[in-house]
Tab-separated table of C-alpha atoms (C1' of nucleotides) in Angstrom:
chain	number	residue	atom	x	y	z
A	1	UNK	CA	118.506	80.692	94.306
A	2	UNK	CA	119.097	82.944	96.996
A	3	UNK	CA	118.010	86.415	95.566
A	4	UNK	CA	114.462	84.573	95.194
A	5	UNK	CA	114.157	85.221	98.866
A	6	UNK	CA	114.957	88.798	98.177
A	7	UNK	CA	112.281	89.180	95.485
A	8	UNK	CA	109.641	87.379	97.763
A	9	UNK	CA	110.496	89.911	100.739
A	10	UNK	CA	109.751	92.708	98.221
A	11	UNK	CA	106.517	91.327	96.753
A	12	UNK	CA	105.584	90.349	100.423
A	13	UNK	CA	106.259	94.211	101.502
A	14	UNK	CA	104.077	95.756	98.748
A	15	UNK	CA	101.333	92.966	99.728
A	16	UNK	CA	101.496	93.971	103.305
A	17	UNK	CA	101.615	97.700	102.938
A	18	UNK	CA	98.388	97.360	101.034
A	19	UNK	CA	96.436	96.484	104.485
A	20	UNK	CA	98.785	97.549	107.276
A	21	UNK	CA	100.419	100.841	105.979
A	22	UNK	CA	104.247	101.320	105.639
A	23	UNK	CA	104.755	101.988	109.997
A	24	UNK	CA	102.054	99.248	110.404
A	25	UNK	CA	104.064	96.443	108.794
A	26	UNK	CA	107.439	95.282	110.765
A	27	UNK	CA	110.334	93.480	109.124
A	28	UNK	CA	108.951	90.622	111.053
A	29	UNK	CA	105.792	90.271	109.343
A	30	UNK	CA	107.459	90.523	105.984
A	31	UNK	CA	109.571	87.567	107.283
A	32	UNK	CA	106.645	85.662	108.273
A	33	UNK	CA	104.596	86.468	105.146
A	34	UNK	CA	107.663	85.707	102.841
A	35	UNK	CA	108.975	82.977	104.476
A	36	UNK	CA	112.595	84.485	104.154
A	37	UNK	CA	115.332	84.283	106.504
A	38	UNK	CA	115.226	86.612	109.216
A	39	UNK	CA	119.199	87.373	109.232
A	40	UNK	CA	119.607	88.450	105.705
A	41	UNK	CA	117.327	91.050	105.845
A	42	UNK	CA	120.349	94.052	105.949
A	43	UNK	CA	122.174	91.764	103.478
A	44	UNK	CA	119.882	92.439	101.013
A	45	UNK	CA	118.617	95.988	101.964
A	46	UNK	CA	121.492	97.611	103.581
A	47	UNK	CA	119.334	100.844	103.078
A	48	UNK	CA	116.763	98.994	105.340
A	49	UNK	CA	113.104	99.748	105.889
A	50	UNK	CA	113.180	102.723	103.761
A	51	UNK	CA	114.869	100.654	100.802
A	52	UNK	CA	112.530	97.702	101.134
A	53	UNK	CA	109.628	100.243	100.557
A	54	UNK	CA	111.342	101.843	97.786
A	55	UNK	CA	111.694	98.477	96.101
A	56	UNK	CA	108.127	97.253	97.053
A	57	UNK	CA	106.561	100.887	95.250
A	58	UNK	CA	108.797	100.217	92.424
A	59	UNK	CA	107.615	96.514	91.934
A	60	UNK	CA	103.914	97.699	92.022
A	61	UNK	CA	104.598	100.468	89.484
A	62	UNK	CA	106.035	98.093	87.050
A	63	UNK	CA	103.563	95.337	87.994
A	64	UNK	CA	100.364	97.364	87.188
A	65	UNK	CA	101.819	99.089	84.234
A	66	UNK	CA	102.647	95.958	82.901
A	67	UNK	CA	99.073	94.547	83.464
A	68	UNK	CA	97.752	97.897	81.611
A	69	UNK	CA	99.929	97.350	78.633
A	70	UNK	CA	99.121	93.989	77.896
A	71	UNK	CA	95.209	94.945	78.449
A	72	UNK	CA	95.548	97.630	75.782
A	73	UNK	CA	93.702	97.211	72.430
A	74	UNK	CA	93.697	99.749	69.353
A	75	UNK	CA	89.738	99.193	68.979
A	76	UNK	CA	88.370	99.163	72.437
A	77	UNK	CA	89.449	102.402	74.318
A	78	UNK	CA	88.080	101.267	77.580
A	79	UNK	CA	89.633	98.085	77.615
A	80	UNK	CA	92.921	98.963	79.267
A	81	UNK	CA	91.064	101.202	81.873
A	82	UNK	CA	88.515	98.366	82.556
A	83	UNK	CA	91.803	95.944	83.391
A	84	UNK	CA	93.053	98.788	85.797
A	85	UNK	CA	89.550	99.437	87.507
A	86	UNK	CA	89.087	95.550	87.749
A	87	UNK	CA	92.499	95.045	89.814
A	88	UNK	CA	91.432	97.534	92.344
A	89	UNK	CA	87.826	96.148	92.588
A	90	UNK	CA	89.807	92.459	93.099
A	91	UNK	CA	91.904	93.703	95.688
A	92	UNK	CA	89.192	95.264	97.808
A	93	UNK	CA	87.007	92.414	97.380
A	94	UNK	CA	89.598	89.586	98.114
A	95	UNK	CA	90.347	91.626	101.203
A	96	UNK	CA	86.798	92.299	102.418
A	97	UNK	CA	87.893	95.999	101.884
A	98	UNK	CA	90.587	96.046	104.297
A	99	UNK	CA	93.353	96.553	101.419
A	100	UNK	CA	94.313	99.190	99.064
A	101	UNK	CA	97.173	100.664	97.246
A	102	UNK	CA	100.855	100.162	98.411
A	103	UNK	CA	101.873	102.924	96.759
A	104	UNK	CA	99.487	105.451	98.483
A	105	UNK	CA	100.523	103.886	102.031
A	106	UNK	CA	104.004	104.706	101.289
A	107	UNK	CA	103.137	108.397	99.935
A	108	UNK	CA	101.039	108.950	103.087
A	109	UNK	CA	103.472	107.643	105.729
A	110	UNK	CA	106.965	108.387	104.255
A	111	UNK	CA	108.880	110.775	102.344
A	112	UNK	CA	109.913	108.273	99.475
A	113	UNK	CA	107.992	110.590	96.793
A	114	UNK	CA	110.223	109.770	94.106
A	115	UNK	CA	109.503	106.330	93.827
A	116	UNK	CA	105.680	107.059	94.375
A	117	UNK	CA	105.880	109.636	91.780
A	118	UNK	CA	107.275	107.263	89.193
A	119	UNK	CA	104.894	104.648	89.984
A	120	UNK	CA	102.114	106.875	89.503
A	121	UNK	CA	103.606	108.167	86.182
A	122	UNK	CA	103.937	104.509	84.794
A	123	UNK	CA	100.453	104.067	85.290
A	124	UNK	CA	99.288	107.030	83.824
A	125	UNK	CA	101.724	106.639	80.688
A	126	UNK	CA	100.571	102.980	80.095
A	127	UNK	CA	96.954	104.454	80.031
A	128	UNK	CA	97.415	107.711	78.059
A	129	UNK	CA	99.179	105.442	75.388
A	130	UNK	CA	96.248	102.987	74.921
A	131	UNK	CA	93.974	106.265	74.744
A	132	UNK	CA	95.752	107.847	72.134
A	133	UNK	CA	96.017	104.733	70.492
A	134	UNK	CA	92.324	104.483	70.483
A	135	UNK	CA	92.000	108.034	69.124
A	136	UNK	CA	92.206	110.574	71.696
A	137	UNK	CA	94.231	113.861	71.170
A	138	UNK	CA	97.395	113.080	73.202
A	139	UNK	CA	97.247	116.051	75.531
A	140	UNK	CA	93.869	115.072	76.274
A	141	UNK	CA	94.829	111.281	76.725
A	142	UNK	CA	97.669	112.875	79.294
A	143	UNK	CA	94.786	114.760	81.351
A	144	UNK	CA	92.232	111.886	81.227
A	145	UNK	CA	95.176	109.220	82.236
A	146	UNK	CA	95.850	111.829	85.191
A	147	UNK	CA	92.225	111.627	86.149
A	148	UNK	CA	91.802	107.965	85.789
A	149	UNK	CA	94.716	107.329	88.164
A	150	UNK	CA	93.591	109.946	90.666
A	151	UNK	CA	90.072	108.787	90.556
A	152	UNK	CA	90.617	105.130	91.140
A	153	UNK	CA	93.330	105.734	93.937
A	154	UNK	CA	90.491	108.194	95.861
A	155	UNK	CA	87.737	105.699	94.959
A	156	UNK	CA	89.632	102.605	96.583
A	157	UNK	CA	90.028	104.865	99.525
A	158	UNK	CA	86.200	105.697	99.639
A	159	UNK	CA	85.626	102.045	98.955
A	160	UNK	CA	87.646	101.017	102.179
A	161	UNK	CA	86.014	103.509	104.375
A	162	UNK	CA	82.561	102.509	103.108
A	163	UNK	CA	83.295	98.868	103.094
A	164	UNK	CA	81.263	98.774	99.758
A	165	UNK	CA	82.231	98.825	96.032
A	166	UNK	CA	79.794	101.749	95.244
A	167	UNK	CA	82.352	104.374	94.863
A	168	UNK	CA	84.288	102.692	92.355
A	169	UNK	CA	81.340	101.671	90.425
A	170	UNK	CA	80.090	105.315	90.404
A	171	UNK	CA	83.541	106.397	89.225
A	172	UNK	CA	83.731	103.467	86.824
A	173	UNK	CA	80.836	104.537	85.110
A	174	UNK	CA	81.715	108.368	84.856
A	175	UNK	CA	85.147	107.464	83.667
A	176	UNK	CA	83.900	105.166	80.702
A	177	UNK	CA	81.328	107.482	79.471
A	178	UNK	CA	84.197	110.157	79.589
A	179	UNK	CA	86.455	108.053	77.717
A	180	UNK	CA	84.205	107.048	74.853
A	181	UNK	CA	83.381	110.381	74.191
A	182	UNK	CA	87.151	111.575	74.182
A	183	UNK	CA	88.071	108.902	71.749
A	184	UNK	CA	85.206	109.972	69.216
A	185	UNK	CA	83.498	106.477	69.953
A	186	UNK	CA	79.717	105.805	70.492
B	1	UNK	CA	87.761	127.196	129.798
B	2	UNK	CA	89.310	123.904	129.939
B	3	UNK	CA	87.771	122.576	127.019
B	4	UNK	CA	89.505	124.879	124.915
B	5	UNK	CA	92.725	122.926	125.175
B	6	UNK	CA	90.631	119.757	124.239
B	7	UNK	CA	89.780	121.453	120.929
B	8	UNK	CA	92.825	122.648	120.402
B	9	UNK	CA	94.042	118.986	120.286
B	10	UNK	CA	91.767	117.898	118.204
B	11	UNK	CA	92.538	120.512	115.545
B	12	UNK	CA	96.178	119.845	115.775
B	13	UNK	CA	95.853	116.208	115.566
B	14	UNK	CA	93.855	116.635	112.294
B	15	UNK	CA	96.907	119.408	111.177
B	16	UNK	CA	99.654	116.868	111.930
B	17	UNK	CA	98.101	113.638	110.580
B	18	UNK	CA	98.025	115.366	107.316
B	19	UNK	CA	101.945	115.459	107.028
B	20	UNK	CA	103.196	112.553	109.519
B	21	UNK	CA	100.335	109.961	109.046
B	22	UNK	CA	98.508	108.598	111.933
B	23	UNK	CA	101.361	106.293	113.473
B	24	UNK	CA	103.953	109.106	112.731
B	25	UNK	CA	102.022	111.483	114.981
B	26	UNK	CA	102.667	110.838	118.510
B	27	UNK	CA	100.696	112.012	121.422
B	28	UNK	CA	103.831	114.214	122.166
B	29	UNK	CA	103.790	115.869	119.164
B	30	UNK	CA	100.184	116.868	119.295
B	31	UNK	CA	101.165	118.202	122.949
B	32	UNK	CA	103.908	120.295	121.578
B	33	UNK	CA	101.752	121.669	118.658
B	34	UNK	CA	98.745	122.129	120.421
B	35	UNK	CA	100.041	123.696	123.678
B	36	UNK	CA	97.610	121.464	125.606
B	37	UNK	CA	98.567	120.289	128.808
B	38	UNK	CA	100.387	116.661	128.914
B	39	UNK	CA	98.633	115.314	131.972
B	40	UNK	CA	95.175	115.656	130.502
B	41	UNK	CA	95.348	113.351	127.486
B	42	UNK	CA	93.582	110.302	128.557
B	43	UNK	CA	91.075	112.720	130.763
B	44	UNK	CA	89.926	113.961	127.572
B	45	UNK	CA	90.321	110.986	125.466
B	46	UNK	CA	89.802	107.963	127.547
B	47	UNK	CA	89.988	105.784	124.032
B	48	UNK	CA	93.489	106.725	123.759
B	49	UNK	CA	94.988	107.486	120.217
B	50	UNK	CA	91.689	105.845	118.369
B	51	UNK	CA	89.312	108.282	119.803
B	52	UNK	CA	91.786	111.256	119.104
B	53	UNK	CA	92.013	110.187	115.655
B	54	UNK	CA	88.181	109.552	115.176
B	55	UNK	CA	87.206	113.102	116.422
B	56	UNK	CA	89.942	114.607	114.073
B	57	UNK	CA	88.667	112.778	111.390
B	58	UNK	CA	85.027	113.951	112.452
B	59	UNK	CA	86.430	117.400	112.520
B	60	UNK	CA	87.658	117.549	109.116
B	61	UNK	CA	84.421	116.059	107.826
B	62	UNK	CA	82.481	118.822	109.391
B	63	UNK	CA	84.834	121.483	108.517
B	64	UNK	CA	85.383	120.907	104.642
B	65	UNK	CA	81.404	120.099	104.584
B	66	UNK	CA	80.730	123.375	105.817
B	67	UNK	CA	83.235	125.167	103.571
B	68	UNK	CA	81.644	123.538	100.449
B	69	UNK	CA	78.059	124.536	101.929
B	70	UNK	CA	79.076	128.203	102.286
B	71	UNK	CA	80.725	128.181	98.637
B	72	UNK	CA	77.370	126.952	96.978
B	73	UNK	CA	75.816	129.030	94.419
B	74	UNK	CA	72.431	128.065	92.693
B	75	UNK	CA	73.591	129.945	89.386
B	76	UNK	CA	77.284	128.540	89.341
B	77	UNK	CA	77.729	124.908	89.384
B	78	UNK	CA	81.259	124.833	89.516
B	79	UNK	CA	81.733	127.541	92.439
B	80	UNK	CA	81.290	124.855	95.053
B	81	UNK	CA	83.683	122.455	93.636
B	82	UNK	CA	86.154	125.328	92.687
B	83	UNK	CA	86.045	125.968	96.318
B	84	UNK	CA	86.700	122.346	97.464
B	85	UNK	CA	89.740	121.947	95.091
B	86	UNK	CA	91.097	125.288	96.141
B	87	UNK	CA	91.269	124.185	99.586
B	88	UNK	CA	93.375	120.996	98.932
B	89	UNK	CA	95.444	123.281	96.492
B	90	UNK	CA	96.384	125.474	99.426
B	91	UNK	CA	97.227	122.812	101.561
B	92	UNK	CA	99.518	121.247	99.217
B	93	UNK	CA	101.188	124.860	98.472
B	94	UNK	CA	101.543	125.661	102.075
B	95	UNK	CA	102.931	122.904	103.103
B	96	UNK	CA	105.518	122.571	100.238
B	97	UNK	CA	103.590	119.266	99.185
B	98	UNK	CA	104.242	117.674	102.480
B	99	UNK	CA	100.728	117.456	103.736
B	100	UNK	CA	97.704	115.668	102.395
B	101	UNK	CA	94.364	114.742	103.748
B	102	UNK	CA	94.052	113.540	107.355
B	103	UNK	CA	90.790	111.162	106.575
B	104	UNK	CA	93.018	109.536	104.027
B	105	UNK	CA	95.981	109.056	106.330
B	106	UNK	CA	93.400	107.690	108.797
B	107	UNK	CA	91.847	105.373	106.251
B	108	UNK	CA	95.211	103.820	104.997
B	109	UNK	CA	96.815	103.295	108.563
B	110	UNK	CA	93.980	102.633	110.981
B	111	UNK	CA	90.868	100.638	111.063
B	112	UNK	CA	88.346	103.790	111.986
B	113	UNK	CA	86.540	103.276	108.743
B	114	UNK	CA	83.258	104.290	110.026
B	115	UNK	CA	84.262	108.024	110.639
B	116	UNK	CA	86.327	108.330	107.575
B	117	UNK	CA	83.190	106.979	105.728
B	118	UNK	CA	81.330	109.516	107.501
B	119	UNK	CA	83.425	112.476	106.505
B	120	UNK	CA	83.705	111.433	102.623
B	121	UNK	CA	80.116	111.346	102.992
B	122	UNK	CA	79.600	114.560	104.139
B	123	UNK	CA	81.840	116.320	101.496
B	124	UNK	CA	79.793	114.131	98.754
B	125	UNK	CA	76.550	114.916	100.022
B	126	UNK	CA	77.543	118.653	100.071
B	127	UNK	CA	78.988	118.641	96.433
B	128	UNK	CA	75.609	116.833	95.473
B	129	UNK	CA	73.536	119.228	96.730
B	130	UNK	CA	74.938	121.910	94.833
B	131	UNK	CA	75.226	120.254	91.767
B	132	UNK	CA	71.532	119.416	92.028
B	133	UNK	CA	70.779	122.974	92.854
B	134	UNK	CA	72.675	123.909	89.774
B	135	UNK	CA	70.494	121.622	87.501
B	136	UNK	CA	71.732	118.247	87.534
B	137	UNK	CA	69.954	115.116	87.759
B	138	UNK	CA	69.942	113.935	91.648
B	139	UNK	CA	71.239	110.432	90.619
B	140	UNK	CA	73.810	112.090	88.392
B	141	UNK	CA	74.876	114.477	90.802
B	142	UNK	CA	75.581	111.864	93.492
B	143	UNK	CA	77.587	109.879	90.912
B	144	UNK	CA	79.696	113.091	90.122
B	145	UNK	CA	79.899	114.013	93.648
B	146	UNK	CA	81.612	110.709	94.347
B	147	UNK	CA	84.069	111.255	91.379
B	148	UNK	CA	84.723	114.829	92.584
B	149	UNK	CA	85.752	113.516	96.024
B	150	UNK	CA	87.897	110.358	94.526
B	151	UNK	CA	89.437	112.310	92.043
B	152	UNK	CA	90.527	115.342	94.548
B	153	UNK	CA	91.925	112.877	97.063
B	154	UNK	CA	93.828	110.885	94.540
B	155	UNK	CA	95.112	113.997	92.703
B	156	UNK	CA	96.351	115.243	96.096
B	157	UNK	CA	98.415	111.949	96.352
B	158	UNK	CA	100.054	112.512	93.140
B	159	UNK	CA	100.849	116.011	93.743
B	160	UNK	CA	102.855	115.153	96.840
B	161	UNK	CA	104.651	112.414	94.971
B	162	UNK	CA	105.404	114.716	92.269
B	163	UNK	CA	105.658	117.850	94.381
B	164	UNK	CA	104.018	119.756	91.632
B	165	UNK	CA	100.311	120.892	91.427
B	166	UNK	CA	99.867	119.583	87.870
B	167	UNK	CA	97.988	116.392	88.655
B	168	UNK	CA	95.531	118.616	90.277
B	169	UNK	CA	95.440	120.973	87.383
B	170	UNK	CA	94.823	118.612	85.219
B	171	UNK	CA	91.915	116.814	87.402
B	172	UNK	CA	90.265	120.176	87.747
B	173	UNK	CA	90.082	120.859	84.231
B	174	UNK	CA	88.255	117.759	83.365
B	175	UNK	CA	86.119	118.037	86.367
B	176	UNK	CA	84.761	121.422	85.335
B	177	UNK	CA	84.086	120.652	81.825
B	178	UNK	CA	82.357	117.593	83.192
B	179	UNK	CA	80.266	119.536	85.679
B	180	UNK	CA	79.010	122.345	83.287
B	181	UNK	CA	78.043	119.665	80.957
B	182	UNK	CA	76.028	117.706	83.555
B	183	UNK	CA	74.322	121.004	84.686
B	184	UNK	CA	73.189	122.037	81.090
B	185	UNK	CA	75.499	125.045	80.935
B	186	UNK	CA	77.871	126.246	78.623
C	1	DG	C1'	92.337	118.771	135.305
C	2	DT	C1'	96.680	118.544	135.350
C	3	DC	C1'	101.008	116.602	136.850
C	4	DT	C1'	105.469	113.157	137.226
C	5	DA	C1'	107.182	108.773	136.605
C	6	DT	C1'	106.919	104.399	135.144
C	7	DA	C1'	105.486	100.099	133.313
C	8	DC	C1'	105.308	97.598	129.178
C	9	DG	C1'	105.920	96.614	124.669
C	10	DA	C1'	107.245	96.975	120.158
C	11	DA	C1'	110.376	97.815	116.076
C	12	DG	C1'	114.566	99.472	113.688
C	13	DA	C1'	119.248	98.536	113.660
C	14	DT	C1'	124.027	96.510	114.795
C	15	DA	C1'	127.550	93.232	116.052
C	16	DG	C1'	129.711	89.159	115.946
C	17	DA	C1'	129.557	83.873	115.409
C	18	DC	C1'	128.829	80.276	112.110
D	1	DG	C1'	124.237	84.336	103.501
D	2	DT	C1'	122.435	83.621	107.446
D	3	DC	C1'	121.797	82.953	112.592
D	4	DT	C1'	121.171	84.648	117.401
D	5	DA	C1'	121.338	88.377	120.681
D	6	DT	C1'	121.442	93.019	121.864
D	7	DC	C1'	121.323	97.841	121.942
D	8	DT	C1'	118.473	101.664	121.763
D	9	DT	C1'	115.081	104.565	120.897
D	10	DC	C1'	110.204	105.431	121.118
D	11	DG	C1'	105.452	105.789	122.293
D	12	DT	C1'	101.124	104.269	124.319
D	13	DA	C1'	98.879	103.702	128.421
D	14	DT	C1'	98.592	103.442	133.512
D	15	DA	C1'	99.153	104.841	138.620
D	16	DG	C1'	98.891	107.852	142.095
D	17	DA	C1'	100.078	112.470	144.000
D	18	DC	C1'	98.513	117.636	143.709
DNA sequence: GTCTATACGAAGATAGAC
DNA sequence: GTCTATCTTCGTATAGAC
């Protein structure tokens, strides 16, 4: 399978962007990490680095929204949110606070806003769906989902700066209370 | 005054980082934007680009926390928060959604976590002080301040990606309700 | 303190063979 | 599809004169 190498490159790009950022990740890094053949970069990605970044963002958007949907439970409004927060907690801990969100890296450094907006939107939609199913009013669920995505992305940045999980813990505590109140649960 | 050029370079770096990121901003860009003399870069910043970035982050941290303190009113718990959010709203609108937070840019791209943690900490402390003065319990005020900083930083990213103020508006609405409840106000 | 010139090292992208 | 070699651009940093 030759397009296997292609997919590995996309995944490696997403992985490396988290720690080194967009400009800080060279093609050679992606090649080294993915084990993909060097000569086929522009065969698979004629649009160059921008195309690779766009697909990495799309991959991250799809991957995490699928995770949120899988963790959604009608009877537990915070289950999906906890899964979402738990994912970021793991990224931080596993990387010793060196890695963050690849979508954020691309948003800050490049002008690929379309792909980033799509990824953020997918996460928000997945969370909002879960909150609505748990009893929140649809409009409120949308606002809460935006708050959750925003707060988690921001807290991840604070955690990296502080080399500590404290900011994410604080945010988690506040968000869970807020969500339970919005879903009419005790 | 010769150290005037130095300060202009720091401010220009902070300004340019918001839009182009850390790696995307070259010394030549800082020179062009600040009008500072080219030959004095390493005279003023012997530590090179890393030192310039560190001082730019420090400058941003000091600048915004001073703004929050100035806007703090004992009788209005959301006044300082509104000022903080309003600052970011203005950055987004004035730049046509191309600019964000310089501290975030440095956090994502470089390893200057100390300076970034200090900046985030100053903002949080300034906000927490205002919330405490307005009636929130100290421990709660700290958690809320962390949530506010996180959510605003994240929302700014979402706004840039979406080229829209909607995420920040959603976050603002949720945060103001939460703050008023925490301060025992109606 | 400020200048010019340059060394040095990436990194993205392309060309053409296999 | 994949390889190697190379072009080109750019940016940090240094050296040394004024």
